[in-house]
GROMACS .gro file of C-alpha atoms in nm:
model
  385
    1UNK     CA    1  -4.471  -5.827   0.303
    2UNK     CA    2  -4.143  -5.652   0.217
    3UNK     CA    3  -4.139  -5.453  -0.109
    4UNK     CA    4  -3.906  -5.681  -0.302
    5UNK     CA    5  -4.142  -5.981  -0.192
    6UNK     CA    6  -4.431  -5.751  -0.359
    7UNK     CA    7  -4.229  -5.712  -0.658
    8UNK     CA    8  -4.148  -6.113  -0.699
    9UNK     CA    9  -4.520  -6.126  -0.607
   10UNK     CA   10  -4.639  -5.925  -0.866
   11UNK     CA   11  -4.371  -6.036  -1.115
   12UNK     CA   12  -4.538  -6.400  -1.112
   13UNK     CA   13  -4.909  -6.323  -1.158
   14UNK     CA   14  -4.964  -6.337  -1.529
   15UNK     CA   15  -5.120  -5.991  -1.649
   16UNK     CA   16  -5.351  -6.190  -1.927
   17UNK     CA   17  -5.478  -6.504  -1.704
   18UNK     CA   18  -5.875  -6.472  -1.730
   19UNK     CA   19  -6.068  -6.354  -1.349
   20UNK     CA   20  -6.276  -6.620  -1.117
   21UNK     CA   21  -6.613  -6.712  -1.274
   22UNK     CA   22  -6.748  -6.485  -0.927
   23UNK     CA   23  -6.595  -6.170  -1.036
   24UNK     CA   24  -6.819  -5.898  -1.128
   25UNK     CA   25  -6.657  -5.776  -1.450
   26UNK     CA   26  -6.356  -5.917  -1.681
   27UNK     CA   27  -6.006  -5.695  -1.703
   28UNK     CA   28  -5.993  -5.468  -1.999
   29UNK     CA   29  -5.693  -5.405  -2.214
   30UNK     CA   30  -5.702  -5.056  -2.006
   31UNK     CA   31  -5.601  -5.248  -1.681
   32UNK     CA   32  -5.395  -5.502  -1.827
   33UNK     CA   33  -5.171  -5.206  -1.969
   34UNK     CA   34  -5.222  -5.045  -1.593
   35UNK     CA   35  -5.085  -5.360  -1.413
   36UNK     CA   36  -4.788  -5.393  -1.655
   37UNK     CA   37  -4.676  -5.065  -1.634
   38UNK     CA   38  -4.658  -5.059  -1.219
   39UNK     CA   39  -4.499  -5.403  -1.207
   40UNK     CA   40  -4.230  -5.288  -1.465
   41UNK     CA   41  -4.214  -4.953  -1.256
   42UNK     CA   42  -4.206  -5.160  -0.962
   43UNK     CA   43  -3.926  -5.389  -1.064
   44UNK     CA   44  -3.733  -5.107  -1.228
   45UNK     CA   45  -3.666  -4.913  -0.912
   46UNK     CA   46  -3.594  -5.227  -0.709
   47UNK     CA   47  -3.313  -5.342  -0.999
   48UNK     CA   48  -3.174  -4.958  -0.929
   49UNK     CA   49  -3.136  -4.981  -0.554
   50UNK     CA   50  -3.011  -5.304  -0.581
   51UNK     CA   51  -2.747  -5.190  -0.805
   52UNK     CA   52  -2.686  -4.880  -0.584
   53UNK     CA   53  -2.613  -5.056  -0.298
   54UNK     CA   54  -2.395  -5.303  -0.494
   55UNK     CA   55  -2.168  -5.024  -0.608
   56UNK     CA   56  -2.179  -4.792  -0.352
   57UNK     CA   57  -2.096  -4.995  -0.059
   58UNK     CA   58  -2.319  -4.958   0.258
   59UNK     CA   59  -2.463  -4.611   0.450
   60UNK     CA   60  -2.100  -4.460   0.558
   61UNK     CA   61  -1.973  -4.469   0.204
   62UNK     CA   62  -2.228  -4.232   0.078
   63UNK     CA   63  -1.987  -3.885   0.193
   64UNK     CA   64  -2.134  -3.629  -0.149
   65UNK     CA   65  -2.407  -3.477   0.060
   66UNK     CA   66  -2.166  -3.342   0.364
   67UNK     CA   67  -2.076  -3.082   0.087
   68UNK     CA   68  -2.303  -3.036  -0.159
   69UNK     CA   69  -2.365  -2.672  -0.075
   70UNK     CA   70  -2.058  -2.400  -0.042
   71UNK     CA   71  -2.103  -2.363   0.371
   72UNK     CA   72  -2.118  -2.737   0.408
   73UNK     CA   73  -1.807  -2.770   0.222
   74UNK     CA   74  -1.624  -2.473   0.427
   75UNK     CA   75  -1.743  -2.677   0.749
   76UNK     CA   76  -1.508  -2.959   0.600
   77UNK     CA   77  -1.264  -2.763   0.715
   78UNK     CA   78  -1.084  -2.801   1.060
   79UNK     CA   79  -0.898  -2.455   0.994
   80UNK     CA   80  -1.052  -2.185   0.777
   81UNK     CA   81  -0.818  -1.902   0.649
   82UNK     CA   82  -0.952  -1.551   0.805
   83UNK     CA   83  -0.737  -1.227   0.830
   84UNK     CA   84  -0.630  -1.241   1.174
   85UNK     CA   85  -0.378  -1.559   1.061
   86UNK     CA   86  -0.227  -1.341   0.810
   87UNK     CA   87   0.178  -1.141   0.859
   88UNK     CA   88   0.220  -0.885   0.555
   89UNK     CA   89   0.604  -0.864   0.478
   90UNK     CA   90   0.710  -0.483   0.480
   91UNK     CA   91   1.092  -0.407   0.300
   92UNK     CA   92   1.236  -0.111   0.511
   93UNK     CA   93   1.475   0.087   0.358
   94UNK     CA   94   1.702   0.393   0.496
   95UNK     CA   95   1.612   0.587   0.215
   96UNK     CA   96   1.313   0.729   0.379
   97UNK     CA   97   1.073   0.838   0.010
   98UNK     CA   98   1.188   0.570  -0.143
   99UNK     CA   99   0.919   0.350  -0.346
  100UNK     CA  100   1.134   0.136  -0.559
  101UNK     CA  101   0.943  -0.215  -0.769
  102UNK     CA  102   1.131  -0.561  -0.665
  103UNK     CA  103   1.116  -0.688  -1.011
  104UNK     CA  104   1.135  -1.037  -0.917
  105UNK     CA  105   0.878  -1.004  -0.662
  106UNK     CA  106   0.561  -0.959  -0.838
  107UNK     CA  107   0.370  -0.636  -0.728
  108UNK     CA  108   0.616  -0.555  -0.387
  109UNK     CA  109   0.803  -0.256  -0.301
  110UNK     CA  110   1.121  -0.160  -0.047
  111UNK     CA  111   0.966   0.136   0.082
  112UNK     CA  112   1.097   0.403   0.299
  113UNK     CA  113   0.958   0.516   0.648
  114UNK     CA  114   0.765   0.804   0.470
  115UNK     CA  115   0.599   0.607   0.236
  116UNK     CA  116   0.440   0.329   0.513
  117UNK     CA  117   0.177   0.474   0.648
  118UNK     CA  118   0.014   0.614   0.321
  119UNK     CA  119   0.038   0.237   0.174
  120UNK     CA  120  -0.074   0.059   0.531
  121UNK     CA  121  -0.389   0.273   0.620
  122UNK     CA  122  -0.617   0.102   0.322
  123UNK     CA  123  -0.501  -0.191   0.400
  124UNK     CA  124  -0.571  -0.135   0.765
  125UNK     CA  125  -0.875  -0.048   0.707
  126UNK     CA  126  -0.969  -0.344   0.488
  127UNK     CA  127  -0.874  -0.614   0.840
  128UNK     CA  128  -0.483  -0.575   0.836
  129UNK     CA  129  -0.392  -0.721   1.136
  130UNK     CA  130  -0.001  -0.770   1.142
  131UNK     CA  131   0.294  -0.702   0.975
  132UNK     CA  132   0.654  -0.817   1.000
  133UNK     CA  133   0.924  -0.555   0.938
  134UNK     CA  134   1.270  -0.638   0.698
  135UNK     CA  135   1.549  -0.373   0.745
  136UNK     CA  136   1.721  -0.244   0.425
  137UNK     CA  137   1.999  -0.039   0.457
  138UNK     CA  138   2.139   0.106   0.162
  139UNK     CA  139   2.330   0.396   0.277
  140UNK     CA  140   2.735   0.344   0.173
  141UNK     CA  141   2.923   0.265   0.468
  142UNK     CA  142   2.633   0.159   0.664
  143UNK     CA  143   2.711  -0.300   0.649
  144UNK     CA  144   2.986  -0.375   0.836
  145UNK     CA  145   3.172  -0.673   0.991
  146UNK     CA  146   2.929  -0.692   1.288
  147UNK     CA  147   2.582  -0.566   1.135
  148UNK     CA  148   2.638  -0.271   1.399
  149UNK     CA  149   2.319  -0.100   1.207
  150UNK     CA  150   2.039  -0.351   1.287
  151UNK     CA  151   1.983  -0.196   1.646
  152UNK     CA  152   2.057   0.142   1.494
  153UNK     CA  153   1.805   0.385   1.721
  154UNK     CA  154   1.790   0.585   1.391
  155UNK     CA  155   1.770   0.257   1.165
  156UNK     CA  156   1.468   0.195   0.968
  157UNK     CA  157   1.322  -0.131   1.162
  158UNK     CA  158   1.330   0.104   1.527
  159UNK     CA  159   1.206   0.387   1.391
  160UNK     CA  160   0.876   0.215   1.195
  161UNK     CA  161   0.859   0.006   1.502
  162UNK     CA  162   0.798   0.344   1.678
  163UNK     CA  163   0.597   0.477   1.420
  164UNK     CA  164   0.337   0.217   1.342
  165UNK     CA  165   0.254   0.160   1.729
  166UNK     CA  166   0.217   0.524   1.680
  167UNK     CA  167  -0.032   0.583   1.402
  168UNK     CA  168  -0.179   0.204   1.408
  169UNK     CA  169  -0.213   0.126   1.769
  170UNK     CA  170  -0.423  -0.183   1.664
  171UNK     CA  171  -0.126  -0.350   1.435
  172UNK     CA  172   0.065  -0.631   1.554
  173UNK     CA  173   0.466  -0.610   1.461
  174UNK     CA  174   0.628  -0.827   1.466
  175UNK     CA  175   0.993  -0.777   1.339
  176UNK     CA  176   1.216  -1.025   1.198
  177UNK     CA  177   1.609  -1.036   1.349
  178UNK     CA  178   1.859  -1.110   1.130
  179UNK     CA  179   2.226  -0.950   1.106
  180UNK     CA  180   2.223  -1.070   0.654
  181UNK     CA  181   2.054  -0.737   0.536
  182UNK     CA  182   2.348  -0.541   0.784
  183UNK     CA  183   2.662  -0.740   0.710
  184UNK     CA  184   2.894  -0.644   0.500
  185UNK     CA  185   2.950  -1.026   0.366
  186UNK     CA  186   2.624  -1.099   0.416
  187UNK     CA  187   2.580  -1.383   0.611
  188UNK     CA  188   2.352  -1.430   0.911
  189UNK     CA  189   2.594  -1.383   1.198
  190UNK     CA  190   2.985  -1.312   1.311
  191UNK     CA  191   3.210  -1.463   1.097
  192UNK     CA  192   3.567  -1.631   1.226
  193UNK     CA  193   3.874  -1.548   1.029
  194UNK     CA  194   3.808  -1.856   0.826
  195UNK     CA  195   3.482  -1.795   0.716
  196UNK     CA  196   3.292  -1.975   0.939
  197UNK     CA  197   2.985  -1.841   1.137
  198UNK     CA  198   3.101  -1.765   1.533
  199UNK     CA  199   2.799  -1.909   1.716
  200UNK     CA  200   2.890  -1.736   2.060
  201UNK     CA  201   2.979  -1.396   1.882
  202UNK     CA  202   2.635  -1.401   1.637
  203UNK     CA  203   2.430  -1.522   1.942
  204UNK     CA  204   2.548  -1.249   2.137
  205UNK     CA  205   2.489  -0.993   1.914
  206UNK     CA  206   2.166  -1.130   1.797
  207UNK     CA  207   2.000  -1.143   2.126
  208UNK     CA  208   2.114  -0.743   2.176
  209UNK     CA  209   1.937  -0.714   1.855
  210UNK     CA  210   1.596  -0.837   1.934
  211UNK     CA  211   1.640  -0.676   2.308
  212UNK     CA  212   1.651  -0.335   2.094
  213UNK     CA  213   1.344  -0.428   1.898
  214UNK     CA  214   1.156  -0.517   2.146
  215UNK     CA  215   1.246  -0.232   2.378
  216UNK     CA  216   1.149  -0.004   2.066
  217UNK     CA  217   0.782  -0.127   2.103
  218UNK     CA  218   0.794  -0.475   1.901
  219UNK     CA  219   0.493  -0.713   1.962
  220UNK     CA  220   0.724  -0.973   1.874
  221UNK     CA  221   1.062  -1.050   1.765
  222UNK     CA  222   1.118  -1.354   1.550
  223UNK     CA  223   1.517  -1.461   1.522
  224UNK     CA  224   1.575  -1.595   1.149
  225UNK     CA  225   1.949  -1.635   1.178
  226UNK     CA  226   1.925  -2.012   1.259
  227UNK     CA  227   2.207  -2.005   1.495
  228UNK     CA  228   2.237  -2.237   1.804
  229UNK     CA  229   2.101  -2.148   2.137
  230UNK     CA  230   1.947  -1.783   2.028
  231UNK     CA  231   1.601  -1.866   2.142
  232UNK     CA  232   1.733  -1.898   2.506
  233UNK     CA  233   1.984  -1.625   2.467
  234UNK     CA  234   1.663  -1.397   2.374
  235UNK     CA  235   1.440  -1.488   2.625
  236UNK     CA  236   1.677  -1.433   2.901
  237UNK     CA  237   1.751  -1.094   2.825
  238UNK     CA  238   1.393  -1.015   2.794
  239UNK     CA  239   1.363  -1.176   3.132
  240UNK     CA  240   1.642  -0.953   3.269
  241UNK     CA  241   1.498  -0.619   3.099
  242UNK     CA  242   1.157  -0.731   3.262
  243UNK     CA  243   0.982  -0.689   2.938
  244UNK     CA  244   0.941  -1.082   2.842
  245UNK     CA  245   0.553  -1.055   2.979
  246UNK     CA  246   0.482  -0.804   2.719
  247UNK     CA  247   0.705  -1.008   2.391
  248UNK     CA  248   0.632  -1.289   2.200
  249UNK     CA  249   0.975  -1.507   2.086
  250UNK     CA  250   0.852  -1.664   1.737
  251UNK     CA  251   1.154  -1.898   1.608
  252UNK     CA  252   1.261  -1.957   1.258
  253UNK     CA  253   1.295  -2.319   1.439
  254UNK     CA  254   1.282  -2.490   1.082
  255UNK     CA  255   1.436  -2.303   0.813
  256UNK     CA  256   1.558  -2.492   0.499
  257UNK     CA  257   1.851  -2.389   0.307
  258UNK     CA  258   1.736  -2.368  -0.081
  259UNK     CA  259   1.666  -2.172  -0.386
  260UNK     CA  260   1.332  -2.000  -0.310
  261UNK     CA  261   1.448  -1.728  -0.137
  262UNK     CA  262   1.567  -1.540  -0.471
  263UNK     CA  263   1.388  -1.253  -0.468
  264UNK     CA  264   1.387  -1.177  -0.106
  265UNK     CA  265   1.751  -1.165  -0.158
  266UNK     CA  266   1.715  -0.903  -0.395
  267UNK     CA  267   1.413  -0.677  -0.189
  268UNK     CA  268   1.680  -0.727   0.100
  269UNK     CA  269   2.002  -0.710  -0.055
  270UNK     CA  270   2.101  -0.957   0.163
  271UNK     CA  271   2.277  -1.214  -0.067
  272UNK     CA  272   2.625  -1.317   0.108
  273UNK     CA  273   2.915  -1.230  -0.109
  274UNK     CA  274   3.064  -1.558  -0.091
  275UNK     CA  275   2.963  -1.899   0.007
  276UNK     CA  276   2.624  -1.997   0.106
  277UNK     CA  277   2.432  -2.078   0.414
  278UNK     CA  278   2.386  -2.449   0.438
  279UNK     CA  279   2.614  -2.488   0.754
  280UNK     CA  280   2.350  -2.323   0.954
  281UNK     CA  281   2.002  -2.330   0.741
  282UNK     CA  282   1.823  -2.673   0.758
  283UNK     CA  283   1.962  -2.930   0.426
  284UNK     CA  284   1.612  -2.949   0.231
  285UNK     CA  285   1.627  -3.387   0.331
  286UNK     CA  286   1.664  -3.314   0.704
  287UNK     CA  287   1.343  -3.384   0.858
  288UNK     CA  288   1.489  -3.535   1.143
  289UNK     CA  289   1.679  -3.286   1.223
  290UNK     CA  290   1.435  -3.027   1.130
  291UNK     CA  291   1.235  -3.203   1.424
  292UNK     CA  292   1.533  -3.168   1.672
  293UNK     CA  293   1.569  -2.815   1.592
  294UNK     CA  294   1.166  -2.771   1.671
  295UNK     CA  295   1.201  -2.974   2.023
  296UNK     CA  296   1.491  -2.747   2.092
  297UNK     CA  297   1.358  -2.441   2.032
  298UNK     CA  298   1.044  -2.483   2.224
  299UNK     CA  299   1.260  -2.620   2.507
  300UNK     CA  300   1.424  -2.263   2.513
  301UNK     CA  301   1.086  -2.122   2.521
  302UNK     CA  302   1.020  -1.991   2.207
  303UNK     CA  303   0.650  -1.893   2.196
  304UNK     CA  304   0.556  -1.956   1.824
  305UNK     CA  305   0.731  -2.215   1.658
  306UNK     CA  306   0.801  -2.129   1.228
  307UNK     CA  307   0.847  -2.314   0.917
  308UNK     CA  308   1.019  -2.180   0.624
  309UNK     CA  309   0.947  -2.239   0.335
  310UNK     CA  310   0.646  -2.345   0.353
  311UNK     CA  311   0.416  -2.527   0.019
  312UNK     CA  312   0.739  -2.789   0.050
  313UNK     CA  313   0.764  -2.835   0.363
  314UNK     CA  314   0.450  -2.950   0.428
  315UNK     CA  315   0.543  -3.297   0.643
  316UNK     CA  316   0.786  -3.025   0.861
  317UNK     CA  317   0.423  -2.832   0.956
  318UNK     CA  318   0.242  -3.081   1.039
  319UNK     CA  319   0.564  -3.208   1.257
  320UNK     CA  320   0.582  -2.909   1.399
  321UNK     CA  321   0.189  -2.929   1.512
  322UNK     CA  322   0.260  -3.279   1.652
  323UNK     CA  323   0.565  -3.190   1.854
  324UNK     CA  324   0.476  -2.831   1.984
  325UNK     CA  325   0.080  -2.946   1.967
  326UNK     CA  326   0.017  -2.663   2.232
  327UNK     CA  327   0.236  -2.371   2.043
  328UNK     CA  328   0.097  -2.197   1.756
  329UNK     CA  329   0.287  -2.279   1.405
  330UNK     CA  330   0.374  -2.029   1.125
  331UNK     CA  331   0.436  -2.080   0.762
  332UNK     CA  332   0.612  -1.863   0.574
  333UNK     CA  333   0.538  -1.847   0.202
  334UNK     CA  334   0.844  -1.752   0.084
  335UNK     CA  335   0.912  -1.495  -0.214
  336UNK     CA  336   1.038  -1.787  -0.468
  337UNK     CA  337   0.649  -1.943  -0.398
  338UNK     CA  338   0.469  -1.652  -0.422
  339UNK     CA  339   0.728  -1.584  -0.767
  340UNK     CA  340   0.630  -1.892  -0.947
  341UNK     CA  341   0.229  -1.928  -0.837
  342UNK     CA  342   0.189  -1.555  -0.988
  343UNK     CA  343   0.475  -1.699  -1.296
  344UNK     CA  344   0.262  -1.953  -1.367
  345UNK     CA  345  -0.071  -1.777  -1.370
  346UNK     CA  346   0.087  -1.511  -1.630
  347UNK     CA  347   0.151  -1.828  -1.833
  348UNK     CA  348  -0.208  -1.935  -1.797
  349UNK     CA  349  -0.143  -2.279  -1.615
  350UNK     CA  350  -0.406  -2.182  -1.341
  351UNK     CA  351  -0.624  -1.866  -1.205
  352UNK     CA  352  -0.430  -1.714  -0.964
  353UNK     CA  353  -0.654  -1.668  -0.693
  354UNK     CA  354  -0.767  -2.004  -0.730
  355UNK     CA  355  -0.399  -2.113  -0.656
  356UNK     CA  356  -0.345  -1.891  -0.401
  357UNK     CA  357  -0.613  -1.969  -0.186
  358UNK     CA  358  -0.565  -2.396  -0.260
  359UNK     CA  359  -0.177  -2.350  -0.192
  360UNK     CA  360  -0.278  -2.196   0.167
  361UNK     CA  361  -0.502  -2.385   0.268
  362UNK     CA  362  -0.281  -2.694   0.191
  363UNK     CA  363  -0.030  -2.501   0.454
  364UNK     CA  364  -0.337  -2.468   0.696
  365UNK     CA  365  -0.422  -2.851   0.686
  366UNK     CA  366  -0.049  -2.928   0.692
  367UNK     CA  367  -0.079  -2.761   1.070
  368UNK     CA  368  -0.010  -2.362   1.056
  369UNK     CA  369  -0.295  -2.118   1.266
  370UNK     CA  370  -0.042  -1.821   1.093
  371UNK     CA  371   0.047  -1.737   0.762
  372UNK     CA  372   0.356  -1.511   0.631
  373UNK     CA  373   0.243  -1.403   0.316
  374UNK     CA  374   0.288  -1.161   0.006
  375UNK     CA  375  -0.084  -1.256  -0.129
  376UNK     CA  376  -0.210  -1.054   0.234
  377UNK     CA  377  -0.374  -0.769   0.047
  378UNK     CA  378  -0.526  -0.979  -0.230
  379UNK     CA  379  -0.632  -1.218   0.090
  380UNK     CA  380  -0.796  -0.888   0.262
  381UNK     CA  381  -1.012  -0.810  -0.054
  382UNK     CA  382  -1.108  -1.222  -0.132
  383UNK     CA  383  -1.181  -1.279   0.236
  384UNK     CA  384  -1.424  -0.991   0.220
  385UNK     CA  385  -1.598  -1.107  -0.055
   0.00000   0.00000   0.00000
């Protein structure tokens, strides 16, 4: 007999009918009381799995104990954040003891080369694994029409390059190439009489650029200028120099024109002096064309393919993941993200490690196995713990 027959079985046998004339002793109030209270138990729980069921829907609904505990719940996960995804952003300067607060970059400093390794050893030591270098000159007379300083042997990106392989054999650089911080408008590239960005002339020069860089002992060069063509323009001349075994390309490949890169622009001092850059950054609407620019890019053999920003961009990541699905993707979280996440934790909207860690790992289920980040020495201490 099944249990809810039992129950309808029970249900119908009235508690107070009198026993057979052949029983050996009549029911007392004692087991009257008894029998009621099991059929009532009895009837109970079948009313509450019955109801259950009703609600719940059948077995596959019931998801709440795949995560009840902490470890189940980071098993939910098909990537986890760990330190070896994170790329610390290091400001450069010429000025080589220079320590200088970017105010609107909360808690980051332009440094000079003196001042790096005292500030990357504890964070070394904690699981740094990779940093990406930002030149800043700030020397008069140093920007120019052609950004002739960003390959500048004595520059500040060569000479950390040479440095940190030096004192932290272990630490991946990576080194971003860009002609903006070196310009004396500027702007990412060469400029025609008009205005306009030269593609030729900036590819040119920007491939030279990340030759020098990579020559100097870069583990990998990642072009941010967003001009046509300068992924295959830098892997040929690392073919030629026979060094392309030894260099990863990663491409800025989808780089959005907008207004979250504020404060970088003011670590960098890279604002142009006129115009903007939406004739060669990505128009914040243009996922199609952000996809183009990802299919080209890994057709001219970039190694790591980038988005930038990254929190709204999230669709472009997970593009990115479809289309280059056997490339690694970056994120970077750009200074104007990082600005408001620690802007609105001041204003005591949300814990800021709380938001931190949910903002990245809604870039890590977007698609990205590597994340550019100004949280990475909070990240080294939370991960730890």
């Amino acid at each position: 007999m099944s249990f809810s027959s039992l129950v309808q079985d029970l249900s119908l046998r009235d508690p107070n009918a009198p026993r057979r004339r052949g029983d050996a002793s009549v029911s007392t109030i004692d087991d009257r009381a008894s029998r009621t209270s099991h059929i009532s138990r009895a009837m109970s729980y079948a009313s509450t799995a019955a109801t259950s069921v009703s609600i719940s829907g059948d077995i596959s609904s019931q998801l709440h104990g795949g995560y009840a505990h902490p470890l189940a719940r980071s098993w939910q996960a098909e990537r986890q954040l760990t330190k070896s995804m994170l790329i610390y952003p290091l400001f450069v300067s010429d000025n080589d003891d220079e320590e200088v607060l970017i105010p609107s970059l909360p808690n980051q400093y332009r440094r000079g080369i003196n001042r790096l390794v005292p500030f990357l050893e504890p964070l070394v030591h904690k699981g740094l694994r990779s940093v990406i270098l930002f030149g800043v000159p700030l020397k008069p007379g140093t920007k120019d029409a052609l950004g002739t300083a960003a390959d500048d042997p004595e520059g500040p990106v060569i000479r950390s390059i040479r440095l940190l392989r030096q004192r932290f054999p272990q630490l991946y650089i990576t080194v971003d190439v860009c002609l903006c911080e070196y310009t004396s408008h500027g702007h990412c590239g060469i400029l025609r009489d008009d205005g306009s960005l030269n593609n030729q002339l900036s590819v040119d020069r920007i491939s030279d650029v990340a030759l020098a860089y990579a020559k100097a002992g870069a583990h990998c060069v990642a072009p941010s200028d967003m001009n046509d063509g300068r992924i295959r323009a830098i892997k040929l001349k690392l073919i030629e120099e026979g060094i392309v075994h030894r260099v990863t390309l990663m491409s800025y490949a989808a780089k959005f024109s907008g207004c979250l890169y504020g404060p970088f622009r003011d670590a960098a001092d890279s604002c142009p002096s006129f115009g903007d850059r939406k004739c060669y950054q990505l128009p914040p609407g243009g996922r199609g064309l952000a996809r183009r620019a990802i299919v080209r890019d890994i057709n001219e053999g970039a190694d790591i393919i980038m988005v930038k920003p990254a929190s709204q961009y999230l669709d472009i990541i997970s593009d990115a993941k479809e289309l280059g699905k056997d490339l690694p993707v970056a994120a970077y979280q750009v200074s104007g993200e990082f600005a408001m996440i620690h802007a609105a934790a001041k204003a005591g909207v949300f814990d800021l490690k709380a938001m931190a860690f949910e903002a990245t790992e809604g870039i890590l289920r977007a698609g990205a196995t590597i994340i550019i980040s100004y949280f990475v020495p909070e990240f080294l201490d939370w991960l730890s713990t």
